[in-house]
Amino acid sequence: MLSKRFMTIKQSRAMRSNRDLRKMGEFGLINQIRKWMTSSDPSLIQGIGDDVAVVKIGRKSLLITTDILIEGVHFHRKWIDPYRLGRKSLMVNLSDIAAMGGIPKYFLISLGLPKDLPLSFFTSLYKGLRIGANRFGVRLIGGDTSLSNKIIINICLLGEARKQGPIFRKGARVGDGLYVSGTLGDSALGLKVLKEKGLTRGPKTLIERHLSPLPRITLGQRIAEHRLATSMIDISDGLLIDTTHLLEESEVGARIWLDRIPLSNLYRKWIHIFSKDPYRLALSGGEDYELLFTSPPKMRKAISTLASESKIPITCIGEILPKKEGFSIIIKDGRKYVPSHLGFNHFK
Ligand code: ADP
Ligand code: MG
């Protein structure tokens, strides 16, 4: 670190702004950008603030989303092979289309690449992309390629809303149940296993949950088709932080019951070895790529039918309250659970 005395004005400004970014965090910055860039456009249905942007073109609603994976931040070459890396980079984008109940269609991919990568890296990367794309019926239509010190993969995915319309983060109403698909925490626990034991010494299924996530595309579409949800988001940064995004957009509060959080048998078996708090990774670990949605009480039966037909567990983990009630997590005995952090937030 440079001593303050020897810093140029430019360096000292850079340091101050870094401190600011640390204070604001990722979401503070996004909120600021949102304020700077507000614009009114009758064809723009949803700009910054949801899982995807929604633009009306003719009678159709176009869904547009982008996500970036950066070496050293989102992945390490020693843990993920290029095949899985290619597939995962597409899956994380697909998950945002799933969160709208949408139909994914086309994608562009931009690559930042160090010079020393062999051709075999690209054959595997594009095999992963091809297999992922075929599975979900999407097509690669372009991209960009540049030199970079680290591997950077950015995908921009386009999709279409179902005729019942996209499901937004806003729309949750007081009295709605809060539901989550699948189980939570496996991916974060898989990552912890990788960090502490390496690729070959941990439980493979948990590691795979981290390296090979599967977006809930069909489930999202069923939820839209049957108009089961008043609001929806995918869990990428962690249940708690993504719940707060949904609550903020809907301008409501919520209560989650800790003992209702769905955990897999594998998670229950291994969590005690890696964490003192059995719920921390399930609540705040992130990269679950499950769907979190709100639904009025009259839909309860239809949701359990959907869960059994699709063979994906859907659990009611809480309820929507008026905004003034805030957001709390309740332990079985009625006390409040205080999380050490809400979830993944760059710069914090
Ligand atoms: P998700 O976790 O679903 O991918 P993000 O938290 O990344 O969503 O983004 C939330 C919202 O902020 C989205 O509407 C996204 O398009 C927007 N967003 C994120 N980063 C930027 C940025 N640098 N400039 C403008 N909008 C951004
Ligand atoms: Mg999302």
Coordinates of C-alpha atoms and ligand atoms in Angstrom, one line a residue:
M1 CA 0.0 0.0 0.0
L2 CA 1.2 3.5 -0.8
S3 CA 1.8 6.0 2.0
K4 CA -0.7 8.8 1.7
R5 CA 2.2 11.4 1.5
F6 CA 3.5 9.9 -1.7
M7 CA 0.2 9.5 -3.5
T8 CA -0.7 11.5 -6.5
I9 CA -4.1 13.3 -6.6
K10 CA -5.3 10.6 -9.0
Q11 CA -4.2 7.7 -6.7
S12 CA -5.8 9.3 -3.7
R13 CA -9.1 9.9 -5.6
A14 CA -9.0 6.2 -6.7
M15 CA -8.6 5.2 -3.1
R16 CA -11.4 7.3 -1.8
S17 CA -13.8 6.0 -4.5
N18 CA -12.7 2.5 -3.6
R19 CA -13.8 3.2 -0.1
D20 CA -17.0 4.5 -1.3
L21 CA -17.7 1.4 -3.4
R22 CA -16.9 -0.8 -0.4
K23 CA -19.5 1.2 1.6
M24 CA -22.1 1.2 -1.1
G25 CA -21.6 -2.4 -2.1
E26 CA -22.9 -3.9 -5.4
F27 CA -26.6 -3.1 -4.8
G28 CA -26.0 0.4 -3.5
L29 CA -24.1 1.1 -6.8
I30 CA -26.9 -0.4 -8.9
N31 CA -29.5 1.7 -7.1
Q32 CA -27.4 4.8 -7.8
I33 CA -27.1 3.9 -11.5
R34 CA -30.8 3.3 -11.6
K35 CA -31.5 6.8 -10.3
W36 CA -29.0 8.4 -12.8
M37 CA -30.4 6.5 -15.8
T38 CA -34.2 6.7 -15.4
S39 CA -36.0 7.3 -18.7
S40 CA -39.5 7.1 -19.8
D41 CA -40.1 4.9 -22.9
P42 CA -43.5 3.4 -23.6
S43 CA -42.0 0.2 -24.9
L44 CA -39.8 -0.4 -21.9
I45 CA -41.8 -2.5 -19.5
Q46 CA -39.0 -3.2 -17.0
G47 CA -35.5 -1.6 -16.9
I48 CA -33.0 -1.9 -14.1
G49 CA -34.3 -3.7 -11.0
D50 CA -35.4 -7.2 -12.1
D51 CA -33.9 -10.5 -13.2
V52 CA -34.2 -9.4 -16.8
A53 CA -35.2 -6.3 -18.8
V54 CA -38.5 -6.5 -20.5
V55 CA -39.1 -4.6 -23.8
K56 CA -42.3 -4.6 -25.9
I57 CA -41.7 -5.3 -29.6
G58 CA -45.0 -5.5 -31.5
R59 CA -47.2 -7.8 -29.5
K60 CA -44.3 -9.7 -27.9
S61 CA -42.4 -9.0 -24.7
L62 CA -38.7 -9.5 -25.3
L63 CA -36.7 -10.6 -22.2
I64 CA -33.0 -9.5 -22.1
T65 CA -30.4 -10.5 -19.4
T66 CA -26.7 -10.5 -19.0
D67 CA -24.3 -12.1 -16.5
I68 CA -20.5 -12.2 -16.3
L69 CA -18.1 -14.9 -14.9
I70 CA -14.6 -13.7 -14.0
E71 CA -11.7 -16.0 -13.2
G72 CA -10.6 -15.6 -9.6
V73 CA -14.0 -14.0 -8.7
H74 CA -16.6 -16.5 -9.9
F75 CA -14.4 -19.5 -10.7
H76 CA -10.9 -21.0 -10.5
R77 CA -9.4 -23.0 -13.3
K78 CA -8.2 -25.7 -10.9
W79 CA -11.8 -26.5 -9.8
I80 CA -13.8 -26.2 -13.0
D81 CA -13.0 -27.7 -16.4
P82 CA -13.7 -25.7 -19.5
Y83 CA -16.7 -27.9 -20.4
R84 CA -18.5 -27.2 -17.2
L85 CA -17.4 -23.6 -17.3
G86 CA -19.1 -23.2 -20.7
R87 CA -22.3 -24.9 -19.6
K88 CA -22.4 -23.0 -16.3
S89 CA -22.0 -19.6 -17.9
L90 CA -25.1 -20.3 -20.0
M91 CA -27.1 -21.8 -17.1
V92 CA -26.7 -18.8 -14.8
N93 CA -28.2 -16.6 -17.5
L94 CA -31.0 -19.1 -18.2
S95 CA -31.9 -19.0 -14.5
D96 CA -32.8 -15.3 -14.9
I97 CA -35.2 -16.1 -17.7
A98 CA -36.7 -18.9 -15.6
A99 CA -37.3 -16.3 -12.9
M100 CA -39.7 -14.5 -15.3
G101 CA -41.4 -17.7 -16.4
G102 CA -40.0 -16.9 -19.8
I103 CA -38.9 -18.9 -22.9
P104 CA -35.1 -18.5 -23.6
K105 CA -34.2 -18.1 -27.3
Y106 CA -30.8 -16.6 -28.4
F107 CA -27.5 -15.7 -26.8
L108 CA -24.3 -13.8 -27.5
I109 CA -21.0 -14.5 -25.8
S110 CA -18.1 -12.2 -25.2
L111 CA -14.8 -13.7 -24.1
G112 CA -11.7 -12.1 -22.4
L113 CA -8.8 -14.5 -22.9
P114 CA -5.2 -14.9 -21.8
K115 CA -2.8 -15.7 -24.6
D116 CA -1.6 -19.1 -23.2
L117 CA -5.0 -20.9 -23.5
P118 CA -4.7 -24.0 -25.8
L119 CA -7.2 -24.8 -28.5
S120 CA -8.5 -27.8 -26.4
F121 CA -9.8 -25.2 -23.9
F122 CA -12.1 -23.8 -26.5
T123 CA -13.3 -27.1 -27.9
S124 CA -14.4 -28.1 -24.4
L125 CA -15.9 -24.6 -23.5
Y126 CA -18.0 -24.6 -26.7
K127 CA -19.0 -28.3 -26.2
G128 CA -20.4 -27.3 -22.8
L129 CA -22.2 -24.3 -24.4
R130 CA -23.5 -26.5 -27.2
I131 CA -24.9 -29.2 -24.9
G132 CA -26.4 -26.6 -22.6
A133 CA -27.9 -24.7 -25.5
N134 CA -29.4 -27.8 -27.1
R135 CA -30.9 -28.9 -23.8
F136 CA -32.8 -25.6 -23.3
G137 CA -33.5 -24.9 -27.0
V138 CA -31.3 -21.7 -27.3
R139 CA -29.0 -20.7 -30.2
L140 CA -25.7 -18.8 -30.2
I141 CA -25.9 -15.9 -32.5
G142 CA -22.7 -13.9 -31.9
G143 CA -20.3 -12.4 -29.4
D144 CA -17.0 -10.7 -29.1
T145 CA -13.4 -11.8 -28.4
S146 CA -10.5 -9.9 -26.7
L147 CA -7.2 -10.3 -24.9
S148 CA -7.4 -10.2 -21.1
N149 CA -5.2 -11.2 -18.2
K150 CA -7.9 -13.4 -16.7
I151 CA -10.6 -15.5 -18.4
I152 CA -13.9 -13.4 -18.6
I153 CA -17.1 -14.8 -19.9
N154 CA -20.1 -12.6 -20.5
I155 CA -23.3 -13.9 -21.9
C156 CA -26.3 -11.8 -23.1
L157 CA -29.4 -14.0 -23.4
L158 CA -32.6 -13.0 -25.1
G159 CA -36.0 -14.7 -24.5
E160 CA -39.7 -14.2 -24.9
A161 CA -42.4 -13.9 -22.2
R162 CA -45.2 -16.4 -22.2
K163 CA -48.6 -14.9 -23.2
Q164 CA -49.6 -14.9 -19.6
G165 CA -46.9 -12.3 -19.2
P166 CA -43.6 -12.2 -17.3
I167 CA -43.5 -12.5 -13.5
F168 CA -41.7 -9.6 -11.9
R169 CA -39.9 -9.1 -8.6
K170 CA -42.6 -6.6 -7.7
G171 CA -46.2 -7.8 -7.2
A172 CA -46.0 -9.7 -3.8
R173 CA -49.1 -8.9 -1.6
V174 CA -49.6 -9.0 2.1
G175 CA -51.0 -12.4 3.0
D176 CA -49.2 -14.2 0.2
G177 CA -47.1 -17.3 1.0
L178 CA -43.3 -17.2 0.2
Y179 CA -42.3 -20.4 -1.7
V180 CA -39.0 -21.9 -2.8
S181 CA -38.2 -24.7 -5.2
G182 CA -35.8 -27.5 -4.6
T183 CA -33.3 -27.5 -1.7
L184 CA -30.9 -24.7 -0.6
G185 CA -27.3 -24.6 0.3
D186 CA -25.9 -27.5 -1.7
S187 CA -24.0 -25.4 -4.1
A188 CA -22.4 -23.2 -1.4
L189 CA -21.5 -26.3 0.6
G190 CA -20.0 -27.8 -2.6
L191 CA -17.9 -24.7 -3.0
K192 CA -16.7 -24.9 0.6
V193 CA -15.8 -28.6 0.1
L194 CA -13.8 -27.6 -3.0
K195 CA -12.0 -24.9 -1.1
E196 CA -11.2 -27.1 1.9
K197 CA -10.7 -30.5 0.4
G198 CA -10.1 -30.0 -3.3
L199 CA -11.8 -31.6 -6.2
T200 CA -11.2 -35.2 -5.5
R201 CA -11.6 -35.6 -1.8
G202 CA -15.2 -34.3 -1.1
P203 CA -18.7 -35.6 -1.8
K204 CA -19.1 -35.4 -5.6
T205 CA -22.8 -34.7 -5.8
L206 CA -22.4 -31.5 -3.7
I207 CA -19.5 -30.4 -5.8
E208 CA -21.5 -31.0 -8.9
R209 CA -24.4 -28.9 -7.5
H210 CA -21.9 -26.0 -7.5
L211 CA -20.2 -26.7 -10.9
S212 CA -23.2 -27.8 -12.9
P213 CA -26.3 -25.9 -11.8
L214 CA -29.6 -26.5 -13.6
P215 CA -32.0 -23.5 -14.1
R216 CA -35.7 -24.1 -13.4
I217 CA -36.9 -23.1 -16.8
T218 CA -39.8 -25.5 -17.1
L219 CA -41.0 -24.9 -13.6
G220 CA -40.8 -21.2 -14.1
Q221 CA -43.0 -21.5 -17.3
R222 CA -45.5 -23.7 -15.5
I223 CA -45.8 -21.1 -12.7
A224 CA -46.4 -18.4 -15.3
E225 CA -48.8 -20.5 -17.3
H226 CA -51.1 -21.3 -14.3
R227 CA -50.7 -17.7 -12.9
L228 CA -49.5 -19.2 -9.6
A229 CA -47.1 -16.4 -8.6
T230 CA -47.6 -12.7 -7.8
S231 CA -43.8 -12.1 -7.9
M232 CA -40.7 -14.2 -8.5
I233 CA -36.9 -14.1 -8.4
D234 CA -34.1 -16.7 -8.8
I235 CA -31.7 -17.3 -6.0
S236 CA -28.3 -16.5 -7.2
D237 CA -26.8 -14.3 -4.4
G238 CA -28.4 -16.2 -1.5
L239 CA -32.0 -16.8 -0.2
L240 CA -31.9 -13.8 2.3
I241 CA -30.4 -11.2 0.0
D242 CA -32.6 -12.3 -2.9
T243 CA -35.7 -12.2 -0.6
T244 CA -34.8 -8.6 0.3
H245 CA -34.7 -7.7 -3.5
L246 CA -38.1 -9.1 -4.0
L247 CA -39.5 -7.3 -0.8
E248 CA -38.0 -4.0 -1.8
E249 CA -39.4 -4.1 -5.3
S250 CA -42.8 -5.2 -4.0
E251 CA -42.7 -2.7 -1.0
V252 CA -43.7 -5.3 1.5
G253 CA -42.1 -7.1 4.5
A254 CA -41.9 -10.9 5.3
R255 CA -41.3 -13.5 7.9
I256 CA -39.4 -16.7 7.1
W257 CA -39.6 -19.8 9.4
L258 CA -36.1 -21.3 9.8
D259 CA -37.2 -24.9 10.3
R260 CA -39.1 -24.8 6.9
I261 CA -35.9 -24.1 4.9
P262 CA -35.6 -27.1 2.6
L263 CA -32.3 -28.9 3.0
S264 CA -31.1 -32.0 1.1
N265 CA -30.1 -35.2 2.9
L266 CA -26.5 -34.7 1.6
Y267 CA -26.4 -31.2 3.0
R268 CA -27.7 -32.3 6.4
K269 CA -25.0 -35.1 6.4
W270 CA -22.0 -32.9 5.5
I271 CA -22.8 -29.4 6.8
H272 CA -21.7 -30.1 10.4
I273 CA -18.2 -30.9 9.2
F274 CA -17.9 -27.5 7.5
S275 CA -20.0 -25.0 9.5
K276 CA -21.1 -24.5 13.1
D277 CA -24.3 -22.9 11.9
P278 CA -26.3 -25.5 9.9
Y279 CA -28.4 -22.8 8.2
R280 CA -25.8 -20.2 7.2
L281 CA -24.9 -21.6 3.8
A282 CA -28.6 -22.5 3.0
L283 CA -29.7 -18.9 3.8
S284 CA -26.8 -16.9 2.5
G285 CA -24.5 -19.1 0.4
G286 CA -26.0 -18.4 -3.0
E287 CA -25.7 -20.0 -6.4
D288 CA -28.7 -22.2 -5.7
Y289 CA -30.5 -21.1 -8.9
E290 CA -33.8 -22.1 -7.4
L291 CA -37.0 -20.1 -7.8
L292 CA -38.4 -18.0 -4.9
F293 CA -41.9 -16.8 -5.5
T294 CA -45.0 -15.4 -3.7
S295 CA -48.5 -16.8 -4.1
P296 CA -51.9 -16.1 -2.5
P297 CA -53.4 -18.8 -0.2
K298 CA -56.0 -19.9 -2.7
M299 CA -53.2 -21.3 -5.0
R300 CA -51.8 -23.6 -2.3
K301 CA -53.4 -26.7 -3.8
A302 CA -52.4 -25.9 -7.3
I303 CA -48.8 -25.4 -6.1
S304 CA -48.6 -28.8 -4.4
T305 CA -50.1 -30.4 -7.6
L306 CA -47.3 -28.7 -9.7
A307 CA -44.7 -29.9 -7.3
S308 CA -45.8 -33.5 -7.5
E309 CA -46.3 -33.4 -11.3
S310 CA -42.9 -31.8 -11.9
K311 CA -41.2 -33.9 -9.2
I312 CA -39.5 -30.8 -7.8
P313 CA -40.2 -30.0 -4.1
I314 CA -41.8 -26.6 -3.6
T315 CA -41.9 -25.4 0.0
C316 CA -43.8 -22.6 1.7
I317 CA -41.0 -21.0 3.9
G318 CA -42.7 -17.9 5.0
E319 CA -45.4 -15.2 4.6
I320 CA -45.6 -11.7 3.2
L321 CA -46.3 -8.9 5.8
P322 CA -46.9 -5.2 5.6
K323 CA -43.7 -3.2 4.9
K324 CA -43.6 -1.8 8.4
E325 CA -43.1 -5.3 9.8
G326 CA -39.7 -5.5 8.1
F327 CA -38.0 -8.8 7.3
S328 CA -37.3 -11.4 10.0
I329 CA -36.3 -15.1 10.3
I330 CA -38.1 -17.0 13.1
I331 CA -36.7 -19.9 15.0
K332 CA -39.1 -22.7 16.2
D333 CA -39.3 -21.3 19.7
G334 CA -40.4 -17.9 18.4
R335 CA -37.0 -16.1 18.8
K336 CA -35.5 -14.2 15.9
Y337 CA -32.5 -15.7 14.0
V338 CA -29.9 -13.0 13.3
P339 CA -27.8 -13.9 10.2
S340 CA -24.1 -13.0 10.2
H341 CA -24.6 -11.7 6.6
L342 CA -27.4 -11.7 4.0
G343 CA -25.6 -13.1 1.0
F344 CA -23.1 -12.4 -1.8
N345 CA -22.5 -8.7 -2.4
H346 CA -19.5 -7.7 -4.6
F347 CA -17.2 -5.1 -2.9
K348 CA -18.5 -5.6 0.6
Ligands
ADP1 P1 -29.3 -11.0 -11.0 O1 -28.7 -11.4 -9.7 O2 -30.7 -11.4 -11.1 O3 -28.4 -11.3 -12.2 P2 -28.3 -8.4 -10.5 O4 -28.3 -8.2 -9.0 O5 -27.0 -8.7 -11.2 O6 -29.4 -9.4 -10.9 O7 -28.9 -7.0 -11.1 C1 -30.0 -6.4 -10.7 C2 -30.5 -5.4 -11.7 O8 -29.5 -4.4 -11.9 C3 -30.8 -6.0 -13.0 O9 -31.8 -5.2 -13.6 C4 -29.5 -5.6 -13.8 O10 -29.7 -5.6 -15.2 C5 -29.1 -4.3 -13.2 N1 -27.6 -4.0 -13.3 C6 -26.6 -4.7 -12.7 N2 -25.4 -4.1 -12.9 C7 -25.7 -3.0 -13.7 C8 -24.9 -2.0 -14.2 N3 -23.5 -2.0 -14.1 N4 -25.5 -1.0 -14.9 C9 -26.8 -1.0 -15.1 N5 -27.7 -1.9 -14.6 C10 -27.1 -2.9 -13.9
MG2 MG -31.7 -13.2 -11.0

